Amino acid sequence: MTVSFSRKGRIPVRSIVKEIWAWISSIAIAFVLTLLIGLFVFQPTKVLGHSMDPTLHNEQRIYVSKLVHTFGYEPKYGDIVIIDSRVERPRSFKDDLLEHPLLELMRGVQDENMYVKRVIGKPGDVIELKEQKVYRNGEPLDEPYINETMQFSAERKWTVPEGSLFVMGDNRNHSKDSRDIGFVPLDHVLGIKL
């Protein structure tokens, strides 16, 4: 920072204003860029709970690609996705903005409606729970990532509708997922773990 003094030893007001404006505009540009990158490209997030054990752990920080949400493309089988669990309501740009980690930090709020899950079924797939396994279109899934053998009292079957996904946590016996909340609309898929 260069400070020039007038003959009387005072800093000209014009220089001070110019310097303050430079700082404010730099901070504003950094804030806007951080917001845009977090909304459309990638952002950090935190795993809350144990539903993805042993793959991911409670309080673990992960980075998420937002491109799936930005361009509306379908994730692949086995992708770990961040979803908005409020599947009964439509999402808006306002939701995306308010859920940005920077704005959550400023508001002192952490959204607990964001779940981290694995993609099991895509549109048209038939998902079945039987023989303590998950079947997709009649074939048992090879799932080396699950925490333990899944326990359930009755066999169940779903057909994934168009524009939706079926997701499950890796800790099947301790996960609230599509078995409970239902199918996840593609616009509720907020990102894919990098």
Short mmCIF file of C-alpha atoms in Angstrom, two decimals, residues 20-38 100 102:
data_model
loop_
_atom_site.label_atom_id
_atom_site.label_comp_id
_atom_site.label_asym_id
_atom_site.label_seq_id
_atom_site.Cartn_x
_atom_site.Cartn_y
_atom_site.Cartn_z
CA ILE A 20 -11.07 1.53 0.70
CA TRP A 21 -12.93 1.16 -2.59
CA ALA A 22 -10.17 -1.13 -3.95
CA TRP A 23 -10.47 -3.39 -0.89
CA ILE A 24 -14.28 -3.49 -0.97
CA SER A 25 -14.40 -4.29 -4.68
CA SER A 26 -11.76 -7.05 -4.31
CA ILE A 27 -13.71 -8.67 -1.47
CA ALA A 28 -16.98 -8.37 -3.39
CA ILE A 29 -15.46 -9.98 -6.50
CA ALA A 30 -14.00 -12.84 -4.41
CA PHE A 31 -17.39 -13.38 -2.71
CA VAL A 32 -19.28 -13.49 -6.03
CA LEU A 33 -16.72 -15.87 -7.60
CA THR A 34 -16.87 -18.18 -4.57
CA LEU A 35 -20.66 -18.16 -4.77
CA LEU A 36 -20.72 -18.92 -8.51
CA ILE A 37 -18.14 -21.70 -8.28
CA GLY A 38 -20.02 -23.27 -5.35
CA HIS A 100 -24.49 -22.69 -0.42
CA LEU A 102 -20.81 -19.75 2.46
#
